[in-house]
Coordinates of C-alpha atoms in Angstrom, one line a residue:
M166 CA 0.0 0.0 0.0
A167 CA 2.8 2.4 0.8
S168 CA 4.5 1.7 -2.5
D169 CA 1.2 2.3 -4.3
K170 CA 0.9 5.7 -2.6
Q171 CA 4.5 6.6 -3.5
N172 CA 3.9 5.6 -7.1
D173 CA 0.6 7.4 -7.1
A174 CA 2.3 10.5 -5.8
K175 CA 4.7 10.4 -8.8
L176 CA 1.9 9.8 -11.3
S177 CA -0.3 12.4 -9.7
S178 CA 2.4 15.0 -9.9
T179 CA 2.9 14.1 -13.5
D180 CA -0.8 14.3 -14.1
E181 CA -1.0 17.7 -12.5
N182 CA 1.9 19.0 -14.5
K183 CA 0.3 17.8 -17.7
G184 CA -3.3 18.5 -16.6
K185 CA -3.1 21.9 -18.3
S186 CA -2.1 22.0 -21.9
S187 CA -0.3 24.9 -23.6
D188 CA -3.6 26.3 -25.0
G189 CA -5.2 26.3 -21.5
G190 CA -7.4 23.2 -21.9
L191 CA -7.4 20.1 -19.7
G192 CA -5.0 17.4 -20.8
L193 CA -4.3 13.8 -19.9
E194 CA -1.5 11.6 -21.2
I195 CA -3.8 8.5 -21.5
L196 CA -1.4 6.0 -23.1
Q197 CA 1.6 7.1 -21.0
I198 CA -0.3 6.8 -17.8
I199 CA -1.7 3.4 -18.4
K200 CA 1.6 2.0 -19.7
E201 CA 3.5 3.3 -16.6
S202 CA 0.8 1.9 -14.3
Q203 CA 0.8 -1.5 -16.0
Q204 CA 4.6 -1.9 -15.9
Q205 CA 4.8 -0.9 -12.2
H206 CA 1.9 -3.0 -11.0
G207 CA 2.0 -6.5 -12.3
L208 CA 1.7 -6.6 -16.1
R209 CA 5.5 -6.9 -16.5
H210 CA 4.9 -10.5 -15.2
G211 CA 1.4 -10.9 -16.6
D212 CA -0.2 -10.5 -13.2
Y213 CA -3.6 -9.0 -14.2
Q214 CA -5.1 -9.6 -10.7
R215 CA -2.5 -7.4 -9.1
Y216 CA -3.1 -4.6 -11.6
R217 CA -6.8 -4.8 -11.1
G218 CA -6.3 -4.4 -7.3
Y219 CA -4.1 -1.4 -8.0
C220 CA -6.8 0.2 -10.2
S221 CA -9.4 -0.3 -7.4
R222 CA -7.2 1.3 -4.8
R223 CA -6.4 4.2 -7.0
L224 CA -10.0 4.8 -7.8
R225 CA -10.8 5.0 -4.1
R226 CA -8.0 7.5 -3.5
L227 CA -9.1 9.6 -6.5
R228 CA -12.7 9.7 -5.3
K229 CA -11.6 10.7 -1.8
T230 CA -9.3 13.4 -3.1
L231 CA -12.0 14.9 -5.4
G232 CA -14.8 14.5 -2.8
F233 CA -16.6 12.4 -5.4
R234 CA -17.9 9.6 -3.1
M235 CA -20.7 7.2 -4.0
G236 CA -22.7 7.7 -0.9
N237 CA -21.5 6.4 2.5
R238 CA -20.8 3.1 4.2
H239 CA -24.5 2.5 4.8
K240 CA -26.0 3.5 1.4
F241 CA -24.8 3.6 -2.2
I242 CA -25.7 6.7 -4.2
G243 CA -24.6 6.5 -7.8
K244 CA -23.0 9.6 -9.4
K245 CA -22.1 10.4 -13.0
I246 CA -19.3 12.6 -14.1
T247 CA -20.7 15.3 -16.4
V248 CA -19.0 17.8 -18.7
E249 CA -19.9 20.6 -16.3
M250 CA -17.7 19.0 -13.6
L251 CA -14.6 19.0 -15.7
S252 CA -12.6 21.5 -13.6
D253 CA -9.7 19.0 -13.0
S254 CA -8.1 16.5 -15.3
R255 CA -8.4 13.9 -12.5
Y256 CA -12.1 13.5 -13.3
L257 CA -10.9 12.1 -16.7
L258 CA -8.4 9.9 -14.9
L259 CA -11.2 8.5 -12.7
V260 CA -13.1 7.3 -15.8
L261 CA -9.9 6.0 -17.3
M262 CA -9.1 3.9 -14.2
E263 CA -12.6 2.4 -14.3
A264 CA -12.0 1.3 -17.8
E265 CA -8.6 -0.2 -16.9
R266 CA -10.0 -2.0 -14.0
A267 CA -12.7 -3.7 -16.1
W268 CA -10.1 -4.5 -18.8
S269 CA -7.6 -6.1 -16.4
Y270 CA -10.4 -8.2 -14.9
A271 CA -11.3 -9.4 -18.4
M272 CA -7.7 -10.3 -19.1
Q273 CA -7.5 -12.2 -15.8
L274 CA -10.6 -14.2 -16.7
K275 CA -9.1 -14.9 -20.1
Q276 CA -6.1 -16.6 -18.4
E277 CA -8.5 -18.6 -16.3
A278 CA -10.8 -19.5 -19.2
N279 CA -8.3 -22.0 -20.5
T280 CA -9.3 -24.4 -17.8
E281 CA -12.8 -23.1 -17.0
P282 CA -14.6 -22.3 -20.3
R283 CA -17.7 -20.9 -18.5
K284 CA -15.6 -17.9 -17.5
R285 CA -15.6 -16.7 -21.1
F286 CA -19.1 -15.3 -20.7
H287 CA -17.9 -13.2 -17.7
L288 CA -14.9 -12.2 -19.8
L289 CA -17.0 -10.8 -22.5
A290 CA -19.2 -8.9 -20.0
R291 CA -16.1 -7.2 -18.5
L292 CA -14.7 -6.3 -21.9
R293 CA -18.0 -4.7 -22.9
K294 CA -18.0 -2.7 -19.6
A295 CA -14.4 -1.5 -20.3
A296 CA -15.5 -0.4 -23.8
K297 CA -18.5 1.4 -22.2
H298 CA -16.2 3.3 -19.8
S299 CA -13.9 4.3 -22.7
E300 CA -16.9 5.6 -24.7
K301 CA -17.9 7.7 -21.7
L302 CA -14.3 9.0 -21.5
E303 CA -14.4 9.9 -25.2
K304 CA -17.7 11.8 -24.8
L305 CA -16.3 13.8 -21.8
C306 CA -13.2 14.6 -23.9
E307 CA -15.4 16.2 -26.6
S308 CA -15.9 19.1 -24.2
P309 CA -14.2 22.4 -25.4
R310 CA -12.3 22.4 -22.1
V311 CA -10.2 19.4 -23.2
D312 CA -7.3 19.9 -25.6
A313 CA -7.0 18.2 -29.0
K314 CA -4.3 15.7 -28.1
T315 CA -6.4 14.2 -25.3
K316 CA -9.4 14.0 -27.6
L317 CA -7.4 12.0 -30.1
E318 CA -5.9 9.7 -27.4
A319 CA -9.4 9.0 -26.0
Q320 CA -10.7 8.1 -29.5
A321 CA -7.8 5.7 -30.0
Y322 CA -8.3 4.1 -26.6
T323 CA -12.0 3.6 -27.3
A324 CA -11.2 2.1 -30.7
Y325 CA -8.7 -0.3 -29.1
L326 CA -11.1 -1.6 -26.5
T327 CA -14.0 -1.8 -29.0
G328 CA -11.7 -3.8 -31.3
M329 CA -10.8 -6.1 -28.4
V330 CA -14.5 -6.8 -27.8
E331 CA -15.2 -7.5 -31.5
F332 CA -12.1 -9.7 -31.7
E333 CA -13.3 -11.9 -28.9
L334 CA -16.7 -12.1 -30.5
Q335 CA -15.0 -13.1 -33.8
E336 CA -16.6 -10.2 -35.6
W337 CA -13.5 -9.9 -37.8
K338 CA -14.6 -7.0 -40.0
L339 CA -15.8 -4.8 -37.2
A340 CA -12.6 -5.6 -35.1
M341 CA -10.4 -4.8 -38.1
E342 CA -12.1 -1.4 -38.6
A343 CA -11.7 -0.5 -34.9
F344 CA -8.0 -1.6 -34.9
N345 CA -7.3 0.3 -38.1
K346 CA -8.8 3.5 -36.6
C347 CA -6.7 3.1 -33.5
K348 CA -3.6 2.4 -35.6
T349 CA -4.2 5.5 -37.7
I350 CA -4.6 7.8 -34.7
Y351 CA -1.5 6.6 -33.0
E352 CA 0.6 6.9 -36.2
K353 CA -0.5 10.5 -36.6
L354 CA 0.3 11.2 -32.9
A355 CA 3.7 9.6 -33.3
S356 CA 4.6 11.9 -36.2
A357 CA 3.4 15.0 -34.4
F358 CA 5.0 14.8 -30.9
T359 CA 8.4 14.3 -29.2
E360 CA 10.5 11.1 -29.6
E361 CA 9.7 10.0 -26.1
L362 CA 6.0 9.9 -26.7
A363 CA 6.5 8.6 -30.3
V364 CA 8.1 5.5 -28.9
L365 CA 5.0 4.7 -26.9
Y366 CA 2.7 5.3 -29.8
R367 CA 4.8 3.1 -32.1
Q368 CA 4.8 0.3 -29.5
R369 CA 1.0 0.4 -29.4
V370 CA 0.9 0.2 -33.2
D371 CA 3.2 -2.9 -33.1
E372 CA 0.9 -4.5 -30.6
I373 CA -2.2 -3.9 -32.8
S374 CA -0.6 -5.0 -36.2
P375 CA -0.8 -8.8 -35.6
N376 CA -4.5 -8.4 -34.6
I377 CA -5.2 -6.6 -37.9
R378 CA -3.4 -9.2 -40.0
Y379 CA -5.3 -12.0 -38.1
C380 CA -8.6 -10.3 -38.8
A381 CA -7.7 -9.9 -42.4
Y382 CA -6.9 -13.6 -42.8
N383 CA -10.2 -14.6 -41.2
I384 CA -12.0 -12.2 -43.6
G385 CA -10.5 -14.0 -46.5
D386 CA -7.1 -12.3 -47.3
Q387 CA -4.8 -15.3 -47.9
N388 CA -1.7 -13.1 -48.1
A389 CA -2.1 -12.2 -44.4
I390 CA -0.9 -15.6 -43.4
N391 CA 2.6 -14.8 -44.7
D392 CA 2.7 -11.6 -42.8
L393 CA 1.6 -13.4 -39.6
M394 CA 4.4 -16.0 -40.1
Q395 CA 6.9 -13.2 -40.6
M396 CA 5.7 -11.6 -37.3
R397 CA 6.2 -15.0 -35.6
L398 CA 9.8 -15.1 -36.8
T399 CA 10.5 -11.5 -35.5
G400 CA 9.0 -12.3 -32.1
G401 CA 5.8 -10.2 -32.7
G402 CA 2.3 -11.1 -31.8
G403 CA 3.0 -11.8 -28.1
G404 CA 0.4 -12.1 -25.4
M405 CA -3.1 -12.8 -26.6
M406 CA -2.1 -13.2 -30.2
A407 CA 0.5 -15.9 -29.5
E408 CA -2.1 -18.7 -28.9
K409 CA -4.3 -17.4 -31.8
L410 CA -1.3 -17.5 -34.2
E411 CA -0.3 -21.1 -33.2
A412 CA -3.9 -22.2 -33.6
L413 CA -4.1 -20.6 -37.0
I414 CA -1.0 -22.3 -38.2
T415 CA -2.3 -25.7 -37.0
Q416 CA -5.6 -25.1 -38.6
A417 CA -4.0 -24.3 -42.0
R418 CA -1.8 -27.4 -41.8
T419 CA -4.9 -29.5 -40.9
K420 CA -6.6 -28.4 -44.1
Q421 CA -3.5 -29.5 -46.1
A422 CA -3.1 -32.7 -44.2
A423 CA -6.0 -34.3 -46.0
T424 CA -4.0 -34.3 -49.2
M425 CA -0.9 -36.0 -47.7
S426 CA -1.0 -39.8 -47.6
E427 CA 2.7 -41.0 -47.6
V428 CA 6.3 -39.9 -47.0
E429 CA 9.5 -41.2 -48.6
W430 CA 12.7 -41.6 -46.5
R431 CA 15.9 -43.6 -47.1
G432 CA 14.5 -45.1 -50.3
R433 CA 11.3 -46.4 -48.6
T434 CA 7.8 -45.0 -49.0
V435 CA 5.7 -45.1 -45.9
P436 CA 2.0 -44.4 -45.7
V437 CA 1.0 -41.8 -43.0
K438 CA -2.4 -42.5 -41.6
I439 CA -2.1 -40.7 -38.3
D440 CA -3.5 -37.1 -38.6
K441 CA -1.1 -35.7 -36.0
A442 CA 1.9 -37.1 -37.9
R443 CA 0.5 -35.6 -41.2
I444 CA 0.2 -32.2 -39.6
F445 CA 3.7 -32.3 -38.1
L446 CA 5.4 -33.5 -41.4
L447 CA 3.6 -30.8 -43.4
G448 CA 4.8 -28.1 -41.1
L449 CA 8.4 -29.5 -40.8
A450 CA 9.7 -27.7 -43.9
D451 CA 8.1 -24.4 -42.8
N452 CA 9.6 -24.7 -39.3
E453 CA 13.1 -25.5 -40.6
A454 CA 12.9 -22.5 -43.0
A455 CA 11.8 -20.3 -40.2
I456 CA 14.7 -21.4 -38.1
A457 CA 17.1 -20.8 -40.9
Q458 CA 15.8 -17.3 -41.6
T459 CA 15.8 -16.2 -37.9
A460 CA 18.8 -14.1 -36.8
N461 CA 17.7 -13.5 -33.2
E462 CA 19.1 -16.3 -30.9
E463 CA 16.2 -16.1 -28.5
T464 CA 13.6 -16.5 -31.2
K465 CA 15.6 -19.3 -32.8
E466 CA 15.8 -21.1 -29.5
H467 CA 12.0 -20.7 -29.1
L468 CA 11.4 -22.1 -32.5
Y469 CA 13.6 -25.1 -31.8
E470 CA 11.8 -25.8 -28.6
T471 CA 8.4 -25.6 -30.3
L472 CA 9.5 -28.0 -33.1
L473 CA 10.9 -30.5 -30.5
A474 CA 7.7 -30.3 -28.5
E475 CA 5.6 -31.0 -31.6
C476 CA 7.9 -33.9 -32.5
R477 CA 7.6 -35.5 -29.1
D478 CA 3.8 -35.3 -29.2
T479 CA 3.8 -36.9 -32.6
I480 CA 6.1 -39.7 -31.6
Q481 CA 3.9 -40.4 -28.6
A482 CA 0.9 -40.7 -30.9
V483 CA 2.8 -43.1 -33.1
R484 CA 3.8 -45.2 -30.0
E485 CA 0.2 -45.6 -29.1
E486 CA -0.6 -46.9 -32.5
L487 CA 2.4 -49.2 -32.3
K488 CA 1.1 -50.7 -29.0
S489 CA -2.3 -51.5 -30.7
E490 CA -0.4 -53.0 -33.7
A491 CA 1.7 -55.2 -31.4
K492 CA -1.5 -56.6 -29.8
Q493 CA -3.0 -57.3 -33.2
R494 CA 0.2 -59.2 -34.2
E495 CA 0.0 -61.3 -31.1
R496 CA -3.5 -62.3 -31.8
G497 CA -2.9 -63.0 -35.5
S498 CA 0.6 -64.6 -34.8
D499 CA 2.1 -63.3 -38.1
G500 CA 5.0 -65.3 -39.4
D501 CA 7.0 -62.4 -40.8
S502 CA 7.5 -60.7 -37.4
N503 CA 11.1 -59.8 -38.0
K504 CA 10.4 -57.4 -40.8
V505 CA 10.1 -53.7 -39.7
S506 CA 6.5 -52.6 -40.3
N507 CA 5.5 -49.3 -41.9
L508 CA 4.5 -47.8 -38.5
Q509 CA 7.8 -48.8 -36.9
F510 CA 9.7 -47.2 -39.8
L511 CA 7.6 -44.0 -39.4
H512 CA 8.5 -44.0 -35.7
S513 CA 12.2 -44.3 -36.7
Y514 CA 11.8 -41.4 -39.1
L515 CA 10.2 -39.2 -36.5
T516 CA 12.9 -40.1 -34.0
Y517 CA 15.5 -39.3 -36.6
I518 CA 13.9 -35.8 -37.0
K519 CA 13.9 -35.3 -33.3
L520 CA 17.6 -36.3 -32.8
C521 CA 18.7 -34.3 -35.8
T522 CA 16.9 -31.2 -34.4
L523 CA 18.6 -31.7 -31.1
V524 CA 22.0 -31.9 -32.8
K525 CA 21.3 -28.7 -34.7
R526 CA 20.0 -26.9 -31.7
N527 CA 23.0 -27.8 -29.6
E528 CA 25.4 -27.0 -32.4
S529 CA 23.8 -23.5 -32.8
M530 CA 24.2 -23.0 -29.0
A531 CA 27.8 -24.1 -29.3
H532 CA 28.5 -21.6 -32.1
T533 CA 27.0 -18.8 -30.0
L534 CA 29.1 -19.7 -27.0
Q535 CA 32.2 -20.1 -29.1
A536 CA 31.7 -16.5 -30.4
K537 CA 31.3 -15.2 -26.9
L538 CA 34.4 -17.1 -25.7
K539 CA 36.5 -15.3 -28.3
E540 CA 35.2 -11.9 -27.1
P541 CA 37.1 -10.0 -24.4
E542 CA 35.4 -10.0 -21.0
A543 CA 33.8 -6.6 -20.4
D544 CA 32.9 -7.2 -16.8
E545 CA 35.2 -9.5 -14.8
S546 CA 32.7 -9.8 -11.9
K547 CA 30.3 -11.7 -14.2
R548 CA 31.0 -15.3 -15.1
G549 CA 31.6 -15.7 -18.8
P550 CA 31.4 -18.8 -21.0
R551 CA 34.1 -21.4 -20.4
P552 CA 35.3 -24.3 -22.6
Q553 CA 33.6 -26.7 -20.1
D554 CA 30.2 -25.4 -21.2
L555 CA 31.0 -26.3 -24.8
I556 CA 32.3 -29.8 -23.8
R557 CA 28.9 -30.5 -22.2
L558 CA 27.0 -29.5 -25.4
Y559 CA 29.2 -31.7 -27.6
D560 CA 28.6 -34.6 -25.1
I561 CA 24.9 -34.2 -25.7
I562 CA 25.4 -34.1 -29.5
L563 CA 27.5 -37.3 -29.4
Q564 CA 24.8 -39.0 -27.2
S565 CA 22.2 -38.1 -29.9
L566 CA 24.3 -39.5 -32.7
A567 CA 24.8 -42.7 -30.7
E568 CA 21.0 -43.1 -30.6
L569 CA 20.8 -42.4 -34.3
S570 CA 23.0 -45.4 -35.1
T571 CA 20.6 -47.7 -33.3
L572 CA 17.4 -46.7 -35.0
Q573 CA 15.1 -49.6 -35.9
G574 CA 15.1 -50.5 -39.6
L575 CA 18.4 -48.8 -40.3
E576 CA 20.8 -51.4 -38.9
D577 CA 21.6 -52.7 -42.4
D578 CA 21.8 -49.3 -44.1
H579 CA 25.6 -49.0 -44.4
T580 CA 25.5 -45.6 -46.0
F581 CA 23.5 -44.2 -43.1
Q582 CA 25.8 -45.8 -40.6
K583 CA 28.9 -44.3 -42.3
E584 CA 27.3 -40.9 -42.3
V585 CA 26.6 -41.1 -38.6
S586 CA 30.1 -42.4 -37.8
L587 CA 31.6 -39.5 -39.8
K588 CA 29.5 -36.9 -37.9
T589 CA 30.6 -38.6 -34.7
L590 CA 34.2 -38.1 -35.6
V591 CA 33.7 -34.4 -36.4
Y592 CA 32.0 -33.7 -33.1
K593 CA 34.5 -35.8 -31.2
A594 CA 37.2 -33.6 -32.8
N595 CA 35.4 -30.5 -31.6
R596 CA 34.9 -31.9 -28.1
C597 CA 38.5 -32.9 -27.9
F598 CA 39.5 -29.4 -29.0
F599 CA 37.7 -27.7 -26.1
I600 CA 39.0 -30.2 -23.6
A601 CA 42.5 -29.1 -24.7
Q602 CA 41.4 -25.5 -24.3
S603 CA 40.3 -26.2 -20.7
Y604 CA 43.8 -27.8 -20.0
V605 CA 45.5 -24.7 -21.5
L606 CA 43.6 -22.5 -19.0
V607 CA 45.2 -24.5 -16.0
K608 CA 48.6 -24.5 -17.7
K609 CA 48.8 -28.3 -18.3
W610 CA 50.8 -28.0 -21.5
S611 CA 51.6 -31.6 -22.1
E612 CA 48.0 -32.8 -21.8
A613 CA 46.8 -30.0 -24.1
L614 CA 49.4 -30.8 -26.7
V615 CA 48.4 -34.5 -26.8
L616 CA 44.7 -33.6 -27.1
Y617 CA 45.5 -31.2 -30.0
E618 CA 47.3 -34.1 -31.8
R619 CA 44.1 -36.2 -31.2
V620 CA 42.0 -33.5 -32.8
L621 CA 44.3 -33.5 -35.9
K622 CA 44.0 -37.3 -36.0
Y623 CA 40.2 -37.2 -36.0
A624 CA 40.1 -34.3 -38.6
T625 CA 42.4 -36.1 -41.0
E626 CA 40.4 -39.3 -40.7
V627 CA 37.2 -37.3 -41.5
Q628 CA 38.8 -35.8 -44.6
S629 CA 40.0 -39.2 -45.9
K630 CA 36.6 -40.8 -45.4
T631 CA 34.7 -37.9 -46.9
K632 CA 36.6 -38.3 -50.2
N633 CA 35.5 -41.9 -50.4
L634 CA 31.8 -40.9 -50.0
N635 CA 32.1 -38.5 -53.0
N636 CA 30.8 -35.5 -51.0
S637 CA 27.4 -37.0 -50.4
L638 CA 27.2 -35.3 -47.0
K639 CA 26.0 -31.7 -47.4
D640 CA 25.4 -30.9 -43.7
L641 CA 28.7 -32.3 -42.5
P642 CA 30.6 -29.5 -40.6
D643 CA 33.8 -28.4 -42.3
V644 CA 36.9 -29.5 -40.4
Q645 CA 39.4 -27.5 -42.4
E646 CA 38.9 -24.4 -40.2
L647 CA 39.3 -26.6 -37.1
I648 CA 42.7 -27.9 -38.4
A649 CA 43.9 -24.4 -39.1
E650 CA 42.9 -23.3 -35.6
V651 CA 44.5 -26.3 -34.0
N652 CA 47.8 -25.6 -35.8
A653 CA 47.8 -22.0 -34.6
E654 CA 46.9 -23.1 -31.0
K655 CA 49.8 -25.6 -31.0
Y656 CA 52.4 -22.9 -31.8
S657 CA 50.8 -20.6 -29.1
L658 CA 50.9 -23.4 -26.6
Q659 CA 54.6 -24.2 -27.2
A660 CA 55.5 -20.5 -26.8
A661 CA 53.4 -20.2 -23.6
A662 CA 55.0 -23.4 -22.2
I663 CA 58.6 -22.0 -22.8
L664 CA 57.7 -18.6 -21.3
D665 CA 56.0 -20.3 -18.3
T666 CA 59.2 -22.1 -17.3
D667 CA 60.8 -18.8 -16.1
E668 CA 64.2 -19.8 -17.7
T669 CA 64.4 -23.0 -15.6
A670 CA 64.5 -25.5 -18.4
D671 CA 68.2 -26.3 -18.0
V672 CA 68.1 -26.7 -14.2
P673 CA 67.8 -30.3 -12.9
S674 CA 64.4 -31.2 -11.8
Q675 CA 65.5 -31.9 -8.2
Q676 CA 66.5 -28.3 -7.9
Q677 CA 63.0 -27.1 -8.8
V678 CA 61.2 -29.1 -6.2
K679 CA 59.4 -26.8 -3.8
D680 CA 60.8 -27.0 -0.3
N681 CA 59.7 -25.1 2.8
T682 CA 63.2 -25.1 4.3
P683 CA 64.4 -21.6 5.2
L684 CA 67.4 -20.2 3.3
C685 CA 69.6 -20.1 6.4
N686 CA 69.3 -23.9 6.8
R687 CA 70.3 -24.8 3.1
L688 CA 73.1 -22.4 2.3
E689 CA 75.2 -25.2 0.9
T690 CA 72.5 -26.1 -1.7
F691 CA 71.8 -24.0 -4.8
R692 CA 68.1 -23.9 -5.8
L693 CA 66.1 -21.5 -7.9
E694 CA 63.2 -20.1 -6.0
P695 CA 61.3 -17.1 -7.3
A696 CA 59.8 -16.5 -3.9
L697 CA 63.1 -15.3 -2.5
V698 CA 62.9 -12.1 -4.5
G699 CA 59.2 -11.7 -3.8
K700 CA 57.4 -9.9 -1.0
Q701 CA 57.6 -12.8 1.5
P702 CA 61.0 -14.5 1.1
N703 CA 61.6 -17.6 3.2
L704 CA 64.9 -16.6 4.8
V705 CA 64.7 -17.7 8.4
Q706 CA 62.2 -19.5 10.4
F707 CA 60.2 -17.1 12.6
P708 CA 59.3 -17.6 15.4
P709 CA 62.1 -20.1 16.0
D710 CA 61.5 -23.7 17.3
F711 CA 61.9 -24.4 21.0
Q712 CA 65.3 -26.0 22.1
P713 CA 66.1 -28.0 25.2
I714 CA 68.2 -26.1 27.9
P715 CA 69.5 -27.2 31.4
C716 CA 67.1 -26.5 34.2
K717 CA 67.9 -25.2 37.8
P718 CA 68.9 -28.3 39.9
L719 CA 66.7 -29.6 42.7
F720 CA 68.5 -30.7 45.9
F721 CA 67.4 -33.7 48.0
D722 CA 68.8 -34.6 51.5
L723 CA 69.8 -38.2 50.9
A724 CA 72.5 -38.4 53.7
L725 CA 69.9 -38.3 56.5
N726 CA 69.1 -41.9 55.8
H727 CA 72.7 -42.9 56.6
V728 CA 73.4 -40.8 59.8
A729 CA 73.6 -42.7 63.1
F730 CA 72.2 -40.6 66.0
P731 CA 73.7 -41.0 69.6
P732 CA 71.7 -43.2 72.1
L733 CA 69.4 -41.3 74.6
D734 CA 68.4 -44.2 76.8
D735 CA 70.1 -42.9 80.0
K736 CA 68.2 -39.7 79.7
V737 CA 64.9 -41.3 79.2
E738 CA 65.4 -43.6 82.3
Q739 CA 66.5 -40.8 84.5
K740 CA 63.4 -38.9 83.8
G741 CA 61.3 -41.9 84.6
K742 CA 62.9 -42.7 88.1
G743 CA 61.0 -40.0 90.1
G744 CA 57.7 -41.9 90.1
L745 CA 54.7 -40.5 92.0
T746 CA 56.9 -38.4 94.4
G747 CA 58.5 -36.6 91.6
Y748 CA 55.2 -36.0 90.0
I749 CA 53.8 -34.4 93.2
K750 CA 56.9 -32.3 93.6
G751 CA 56.5 -31.1 90.1
I752 CA 53.0 -30.0 90.7
F753 CA 53.8 -27.9 93.8
G754 CA 57.2 -26.7 92.5
F755 CA 59.4 -28.4 95.0
G756 CA 61.6 -30.0 92.4
S757 CA 62.6 -26.7 90.7

């Protein structure tokens, strides 16, 4: 809530600054306000519920500020904003927020309608309400108190929401007219105002364009499908149009699938009876062409993932058919059970497409990482790509190629097996090259040199085998560049190894062994140690070790045990002769 108020304070100050136009009329930057609000309150992450809550809270604060309350806590009294009340641009903002709240609720219901179709009726009702509020805003802006720019923006906003309603109702002609009106207004505004505002208007035009092309296609313009496909390649048509566009492409392929009955691969013609496989195989060439034309790496990765997902779904459908075919074979007990059936061969073909697509995708990622690896690091705090990342990608490629060689029905196809083995050698050479690069980073020169020699061995073997195949492999990566790069890296490695020895190549190895003995204790032995001329030379041991020293002697009287004392018997007897008389005398003092 506190953050809402802070953001509202910023937006309100902006609204107040722009509430009066240069000609003295009321003004409201409609598109700029809604775009800033949407980006700050949930729509950056597609959270329409959060944005709807923000619109409700802002409406309450605006009503409180303007004193435009709908009754009290006990009774609702409806009020309408009239033209006579337009003394402040915030009255226009109030109507705009009502339209945005209804629109955000409709978009929230659209997300939920994928799993609950009944919510589509509620969605249409909220969209109609949003369009009604926008029409109310447009009528208020017709007042002479409002400037011309705000009037145009209100008309464009109304046309946009009206087009959304007609688009959901599949009234393609009406939707196209509304979107075209909206597009025309925003294009005129973009050419008339500053670059900052022009960027916002052009973004809105880009959002509307896929909807216009989609409406044109549904009206009957067959050329619009090409424009939609091009927008898909450039990453356009996001949000609501993304699902519509995918559904449109699938629908177009479904119409063509009825004419497809078989496919030829590796010299064998296989009938295709599964509709899902027909649709996928029809769109395969288009998808591959789209990937080849795309320059953006993110879009290319998205297209690869889409193609792989479709391929996995198609393979799953074929597997289900294979299970039912296996059951029929068990019941019929066919004698020719070792022969690969048409359905099994179709499954192998689809698996081949999936594995080849995986190889191409990982190879594309490897080329991207390799280009980044050669670039100098701009920020040392961020972790850049390392050779280990490329090693992992080539491991996945080699795993895919190993699966290719075991495809059912191609065990006896020697040409295919040779092609797969050649590709395996090429990617092994690339993997070995980056393993050597990782050893170079940790200054293990001998290991890196051995691996470079292994790369040259693989590359030479590929070149010799390729000549025997008469260049039948068109998609085989060229190893000539790799050979040239390895030769250059070998010379660099040898130079780095010589420089890294610090002129200690002629010194016996036992003199280069690191020893923690201080210099003062090994003066008779010569040993090269760069640390002696560094900041912390090991000259003496400090603090020194403890050494034993003589302690202060302790004296014991041992002679006492050998001393003979004089006898005292006579004195003891004399003292005892007094008896009782002596005792009494002692008491009374007579004996003293």
